[in-house]
Short mmCIF file of C-alpha atoms and ligand atoms in Angstrom, two decimals:
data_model
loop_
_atom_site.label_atom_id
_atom_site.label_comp_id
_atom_site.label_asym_id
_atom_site.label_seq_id
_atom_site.Cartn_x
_atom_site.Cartn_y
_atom_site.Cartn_z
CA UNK A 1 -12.91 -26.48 66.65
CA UNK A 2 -16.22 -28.22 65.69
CA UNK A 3 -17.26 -30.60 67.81
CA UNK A 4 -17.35 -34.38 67.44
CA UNK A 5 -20.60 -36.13 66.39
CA UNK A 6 -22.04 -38.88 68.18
CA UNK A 7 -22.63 -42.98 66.31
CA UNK A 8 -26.13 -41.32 66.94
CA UNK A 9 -26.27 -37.86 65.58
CA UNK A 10 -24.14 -39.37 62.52
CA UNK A 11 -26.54 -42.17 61.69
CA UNK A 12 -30.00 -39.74 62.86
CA UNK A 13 -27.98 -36.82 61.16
CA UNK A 14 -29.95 -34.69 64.07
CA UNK A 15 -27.49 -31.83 62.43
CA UNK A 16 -29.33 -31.70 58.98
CA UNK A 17 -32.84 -32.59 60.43
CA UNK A 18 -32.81 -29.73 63.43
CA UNK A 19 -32.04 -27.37 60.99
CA UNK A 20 -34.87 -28.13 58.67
CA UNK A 21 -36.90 -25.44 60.82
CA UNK A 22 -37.06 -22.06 60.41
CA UNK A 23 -34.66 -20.70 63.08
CA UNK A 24 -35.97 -18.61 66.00
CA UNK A 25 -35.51 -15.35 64.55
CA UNK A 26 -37.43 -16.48 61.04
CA UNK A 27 -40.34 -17.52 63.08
CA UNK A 28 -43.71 -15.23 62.10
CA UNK A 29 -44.40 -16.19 66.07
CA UNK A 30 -43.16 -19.04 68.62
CA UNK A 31 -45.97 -21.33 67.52
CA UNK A 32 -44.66 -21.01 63.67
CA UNK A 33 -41.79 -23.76 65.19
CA UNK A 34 -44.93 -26.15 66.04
CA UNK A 35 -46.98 -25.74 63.00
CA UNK A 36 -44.12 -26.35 60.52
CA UNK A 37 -42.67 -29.44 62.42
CA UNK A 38 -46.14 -31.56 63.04
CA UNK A 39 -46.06 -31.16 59.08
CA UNK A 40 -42.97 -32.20 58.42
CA UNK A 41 -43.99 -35.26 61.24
CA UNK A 42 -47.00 -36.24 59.33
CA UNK A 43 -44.22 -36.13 55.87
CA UNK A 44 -42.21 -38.76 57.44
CA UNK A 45 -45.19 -40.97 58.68
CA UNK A 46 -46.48 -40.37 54.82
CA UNK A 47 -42.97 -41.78 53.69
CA UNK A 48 -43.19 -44.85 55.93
CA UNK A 49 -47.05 -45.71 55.27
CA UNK A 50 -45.67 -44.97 50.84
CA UNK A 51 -42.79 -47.89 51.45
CA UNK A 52 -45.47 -50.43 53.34
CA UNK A 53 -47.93 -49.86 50.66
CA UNK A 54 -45.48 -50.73 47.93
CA UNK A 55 -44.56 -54.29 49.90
CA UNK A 56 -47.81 -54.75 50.34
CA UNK A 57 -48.74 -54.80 46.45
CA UNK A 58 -45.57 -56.41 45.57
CA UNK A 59 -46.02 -59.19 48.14
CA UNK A 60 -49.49 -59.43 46.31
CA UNK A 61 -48.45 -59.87 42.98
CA UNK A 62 -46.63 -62.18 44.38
CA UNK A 63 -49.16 -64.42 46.03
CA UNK A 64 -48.08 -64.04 49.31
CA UNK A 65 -51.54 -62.41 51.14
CA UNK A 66 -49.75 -62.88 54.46
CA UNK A 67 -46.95 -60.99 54.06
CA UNK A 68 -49.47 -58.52 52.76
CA UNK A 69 -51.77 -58.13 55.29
CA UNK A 70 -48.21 -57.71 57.66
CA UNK A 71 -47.68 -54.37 55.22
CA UNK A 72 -51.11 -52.88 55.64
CA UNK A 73 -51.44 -53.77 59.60
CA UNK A 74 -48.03 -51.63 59.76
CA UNK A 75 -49.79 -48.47 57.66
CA UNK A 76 -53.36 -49.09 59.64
CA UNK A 77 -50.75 -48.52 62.83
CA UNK A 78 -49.60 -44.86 61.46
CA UNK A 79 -52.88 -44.29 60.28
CA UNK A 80 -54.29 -44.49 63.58
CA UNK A 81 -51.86 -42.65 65.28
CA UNK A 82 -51.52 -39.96 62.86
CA UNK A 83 -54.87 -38.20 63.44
CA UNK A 84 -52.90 -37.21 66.70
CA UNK A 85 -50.73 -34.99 64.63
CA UNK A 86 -53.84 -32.65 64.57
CA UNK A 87 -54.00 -32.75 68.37
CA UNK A 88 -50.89 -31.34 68.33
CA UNK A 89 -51.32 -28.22 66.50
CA UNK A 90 -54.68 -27.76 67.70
CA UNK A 91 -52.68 -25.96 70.95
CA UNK A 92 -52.36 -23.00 68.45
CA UNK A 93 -55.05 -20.25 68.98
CA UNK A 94 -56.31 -19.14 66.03
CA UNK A 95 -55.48 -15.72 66.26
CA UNK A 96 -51.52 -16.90 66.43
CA UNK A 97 -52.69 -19.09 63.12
CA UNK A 98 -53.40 -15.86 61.26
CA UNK A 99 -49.95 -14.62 62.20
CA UNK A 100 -48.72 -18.11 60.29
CA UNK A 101 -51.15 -17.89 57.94
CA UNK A 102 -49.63 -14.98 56.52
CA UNK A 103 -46.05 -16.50 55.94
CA UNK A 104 -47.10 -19.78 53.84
CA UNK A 105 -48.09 -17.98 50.46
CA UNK A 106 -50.77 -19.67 48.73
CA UNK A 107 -49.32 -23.36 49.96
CA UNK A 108 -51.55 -26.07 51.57
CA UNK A 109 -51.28 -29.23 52.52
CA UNK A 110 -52.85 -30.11 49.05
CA UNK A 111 -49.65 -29.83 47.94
CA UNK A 112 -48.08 -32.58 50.33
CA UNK A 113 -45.81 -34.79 47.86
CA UNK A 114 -46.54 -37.58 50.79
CA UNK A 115 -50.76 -37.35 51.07
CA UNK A 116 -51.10 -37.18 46.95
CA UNK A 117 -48.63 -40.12 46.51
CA UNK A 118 -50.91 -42.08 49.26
CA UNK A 119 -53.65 -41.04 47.16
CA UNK A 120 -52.53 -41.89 44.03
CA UNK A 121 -50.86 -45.25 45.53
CA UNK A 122 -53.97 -46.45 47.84
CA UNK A 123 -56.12 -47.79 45.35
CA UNK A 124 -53.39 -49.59 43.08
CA UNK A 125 -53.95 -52.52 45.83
CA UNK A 126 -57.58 -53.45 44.36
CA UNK A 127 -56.34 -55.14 41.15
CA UNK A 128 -53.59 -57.73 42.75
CA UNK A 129 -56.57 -58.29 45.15
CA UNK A 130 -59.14 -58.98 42.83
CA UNK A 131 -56.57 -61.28 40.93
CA UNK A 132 -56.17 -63.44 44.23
CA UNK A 133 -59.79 -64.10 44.26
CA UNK A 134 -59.72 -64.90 40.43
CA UNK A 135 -57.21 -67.40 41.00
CA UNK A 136 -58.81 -68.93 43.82
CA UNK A 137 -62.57 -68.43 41.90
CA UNK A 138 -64.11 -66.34 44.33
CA UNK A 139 -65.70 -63.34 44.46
CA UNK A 140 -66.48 -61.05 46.97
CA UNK A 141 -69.50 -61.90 47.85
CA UNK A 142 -68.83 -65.61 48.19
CA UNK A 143 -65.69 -64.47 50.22
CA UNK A 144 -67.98 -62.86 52.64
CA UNK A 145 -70.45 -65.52 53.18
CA UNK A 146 -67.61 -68.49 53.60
CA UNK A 147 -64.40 -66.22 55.52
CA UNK A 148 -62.99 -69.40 57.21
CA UNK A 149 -62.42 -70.72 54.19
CA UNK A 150 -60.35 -68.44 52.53
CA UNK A 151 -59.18 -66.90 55.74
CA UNK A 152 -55.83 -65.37 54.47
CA UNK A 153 -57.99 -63.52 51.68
CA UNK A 154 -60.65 -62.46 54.23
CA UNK A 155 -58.30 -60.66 56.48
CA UNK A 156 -55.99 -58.83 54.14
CA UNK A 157 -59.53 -57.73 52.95
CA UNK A 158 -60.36 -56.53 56.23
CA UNK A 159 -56.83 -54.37 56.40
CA UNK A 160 -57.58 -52.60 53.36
CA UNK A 161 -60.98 -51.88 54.38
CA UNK A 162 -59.76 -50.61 57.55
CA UNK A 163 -56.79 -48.68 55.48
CA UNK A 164 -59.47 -46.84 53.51
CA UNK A 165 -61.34 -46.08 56.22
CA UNK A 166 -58.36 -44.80 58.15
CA UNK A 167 -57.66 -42.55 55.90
CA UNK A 168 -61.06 -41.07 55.51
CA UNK A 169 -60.95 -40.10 58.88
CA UNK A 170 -57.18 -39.10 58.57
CA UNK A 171 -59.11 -36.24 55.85
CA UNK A 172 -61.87 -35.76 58.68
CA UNK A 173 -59.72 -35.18 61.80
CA UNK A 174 -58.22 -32.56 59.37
CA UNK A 175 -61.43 -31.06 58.66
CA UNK A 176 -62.50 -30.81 62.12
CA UNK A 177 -58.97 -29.11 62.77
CA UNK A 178 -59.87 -26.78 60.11
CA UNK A 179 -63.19 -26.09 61.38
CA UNK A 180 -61.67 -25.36 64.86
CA UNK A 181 -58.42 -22.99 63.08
CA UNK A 182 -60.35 -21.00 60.15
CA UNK A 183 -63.70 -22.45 59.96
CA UNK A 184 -65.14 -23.75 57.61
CA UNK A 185 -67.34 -20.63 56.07
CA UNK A 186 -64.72 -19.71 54.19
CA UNK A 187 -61.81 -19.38 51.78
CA UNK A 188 -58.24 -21.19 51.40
CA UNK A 189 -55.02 -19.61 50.68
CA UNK A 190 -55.95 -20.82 46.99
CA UNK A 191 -59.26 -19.35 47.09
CA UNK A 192 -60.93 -22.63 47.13
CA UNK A 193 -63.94 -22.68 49.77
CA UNK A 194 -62.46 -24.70 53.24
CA UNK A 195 -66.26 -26.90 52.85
CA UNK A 196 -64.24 -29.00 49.94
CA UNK A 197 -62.52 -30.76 51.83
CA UNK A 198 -65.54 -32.64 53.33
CA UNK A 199 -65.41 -34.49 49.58
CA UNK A 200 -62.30 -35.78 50.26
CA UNK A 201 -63.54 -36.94 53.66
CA UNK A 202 -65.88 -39.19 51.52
CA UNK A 203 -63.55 -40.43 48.87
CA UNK A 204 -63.24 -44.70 48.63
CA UNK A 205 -60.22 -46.09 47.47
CA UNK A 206 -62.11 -49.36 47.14
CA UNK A 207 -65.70 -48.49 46.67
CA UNK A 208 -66.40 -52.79 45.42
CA UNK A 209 -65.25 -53.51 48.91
CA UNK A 210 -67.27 -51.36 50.24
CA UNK A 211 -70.52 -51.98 47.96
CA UNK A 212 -70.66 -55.55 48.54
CA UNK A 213 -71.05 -55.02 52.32
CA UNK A 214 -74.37 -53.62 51.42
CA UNK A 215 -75.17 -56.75 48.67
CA UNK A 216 -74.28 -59.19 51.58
CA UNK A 217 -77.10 -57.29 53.61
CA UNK A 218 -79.70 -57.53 50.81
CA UNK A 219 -78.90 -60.98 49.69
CA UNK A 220 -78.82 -62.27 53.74
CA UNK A 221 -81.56 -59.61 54.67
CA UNK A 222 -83.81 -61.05 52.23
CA UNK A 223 -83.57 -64.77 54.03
CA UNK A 224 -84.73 -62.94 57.59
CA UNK A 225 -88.39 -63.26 56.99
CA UNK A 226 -88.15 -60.49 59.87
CA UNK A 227 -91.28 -61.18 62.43
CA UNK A 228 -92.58 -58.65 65.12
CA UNK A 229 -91.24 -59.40 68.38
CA UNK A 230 -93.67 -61.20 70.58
C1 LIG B 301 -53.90 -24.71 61.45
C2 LIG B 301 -54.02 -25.89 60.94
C3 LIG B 301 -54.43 -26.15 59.52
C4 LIG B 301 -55.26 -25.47 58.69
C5 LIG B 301 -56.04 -24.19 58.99
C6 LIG B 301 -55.30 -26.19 57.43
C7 LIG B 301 -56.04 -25.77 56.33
C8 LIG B 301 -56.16 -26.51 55.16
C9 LIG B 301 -57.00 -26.12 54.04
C10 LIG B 301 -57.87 -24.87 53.96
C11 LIG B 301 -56.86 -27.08 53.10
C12 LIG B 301 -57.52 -27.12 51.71
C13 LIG B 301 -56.44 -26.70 50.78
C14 LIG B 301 -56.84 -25.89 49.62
O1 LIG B 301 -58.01 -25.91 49.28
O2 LIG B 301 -55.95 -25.28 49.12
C15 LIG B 301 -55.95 -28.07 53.62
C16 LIG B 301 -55.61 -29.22 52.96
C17 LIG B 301 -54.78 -30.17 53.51
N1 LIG B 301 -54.02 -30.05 54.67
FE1 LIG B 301 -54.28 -28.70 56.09
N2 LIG B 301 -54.51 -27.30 57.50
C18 LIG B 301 -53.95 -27.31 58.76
C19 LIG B 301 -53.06 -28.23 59.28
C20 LIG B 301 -52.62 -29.32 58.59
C21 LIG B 301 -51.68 -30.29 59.12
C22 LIG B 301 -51.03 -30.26 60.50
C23 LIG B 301 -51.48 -31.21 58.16
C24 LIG B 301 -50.55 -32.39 58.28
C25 LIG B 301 -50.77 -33.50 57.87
C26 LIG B 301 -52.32 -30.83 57.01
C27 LIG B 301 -52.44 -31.54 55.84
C28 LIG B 301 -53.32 -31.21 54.83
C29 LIG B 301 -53.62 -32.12 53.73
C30 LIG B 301 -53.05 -33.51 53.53
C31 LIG B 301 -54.55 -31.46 52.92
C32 LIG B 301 -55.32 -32.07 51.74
C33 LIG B 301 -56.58 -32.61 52.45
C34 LIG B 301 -57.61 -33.32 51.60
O3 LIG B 301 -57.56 -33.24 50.38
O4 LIG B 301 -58.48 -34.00 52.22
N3 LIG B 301 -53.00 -29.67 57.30
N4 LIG B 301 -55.53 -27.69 54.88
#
């Protein structure tokens, strides 16, 4: 007779999810179990980080660049923690990796539907910001030299600077796991040399934020009349 599910299992559905791995005997070697499962982690962190982004752009369309900045500070969280993922699969040796390596086919994590839809949905927050500073006048400049004034605008700035930067050094942390698994002198399972990926480590989903960090530099800088110390 099968046996009766838990509130919990029901509403977790622990049944469907625990069998999302390849079972024992399927496994190219024990540490196959702990490679495919930190991936399907990160999915699920990807799927979380998707939803908060989408708030986040709706709540600023809206107007609302509180509620926003709530959104991104909850993605900044998974961001940060994610890296760890690679922590996690770094207790494979790399010889056991090659054992792996040899069951995925020419798949990568290029192909994650979660990372590409982060990608693709990352920078779709620079327009409704850039309309909240038209509304209010402002530009980005101005927004840096006077942030008390327009101190709801200045920190949901802040979170998506620290979003893009998070997730630069989500793509480095992978690199460096890379490095550490196949190195990098070499070859994906698509044939594409493992050394691209250190382009995606550099790729801005808000490059004017980012530029006018440098502009505030020049246009204070120039006002430091710098002096040798004494
Ligand atoms: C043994 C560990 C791993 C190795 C050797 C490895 C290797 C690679 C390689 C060679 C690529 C480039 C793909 C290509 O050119 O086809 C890649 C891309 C990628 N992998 Fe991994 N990977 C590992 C673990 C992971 C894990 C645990 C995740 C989970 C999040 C992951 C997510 C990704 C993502 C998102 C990309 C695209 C990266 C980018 O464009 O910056 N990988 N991986």
């Amino acid at each position: 007779m099968e046996r009766q599910l838990s509130d919990y299992e029901k509403y977790i559905r622990t049944e469907e999810l625990l069998h999302l791995q390849k079972n024992e005997d399927q496994l190219a070697c024990e540490d196959e179990l702990t490679f495919q499962m930190i991936h399907q982690i990160a999915e699920l962190h990807f799927k979380l980080v998707i939803q908060y982004i989408g708030i986040a752009r709706k709540e600023m369309e809206a107007g609302n660049p509180h509620a926003a900045i709530r959104q991104l500070q909850r993605v900044n969280m998974h961001l940060k923690h994610l890296p760890e993922v690679f922590n996690l699969v770094k207790v494979i040796d790399p010889i056991d990796y090659h054992t792996i390596r040899l069951a995925l086919g020419r798949g990568s994590g290029q192909d994650s539907p979660g990372f590409n839809r982060i990608l693709q949905e990352g920078p779709t927050l620079l327009e409704p910001f850039e309309r909240l500073l038209q509304a209010r006048n402002l530009t980005l400049l101005e927004l840096h030299q006077k942030p008390q004034e327009h101190d709801d605008l200045y920190r949901l700035m802040r979170e998506m600077i620290q979003f893009d930067e998070s997730f630069q050094s989500f793509r480095y942390h992978h690199l460096q796991l890379v490095k550490r698994m196949i190195g990098l002198e070499t070859n994906s399972l698509k044939g594409i040399p493992a050394q691209a990926l250190q382009k995606g480590v550099r790729h801005e989903f808000y490059p004017p934020l980012w530029k006018v960090i440098s502009e505030l530099t020049d246009v204070t800088g120039s006002s430091y009349n710098v002096q040798p110390l004494p």
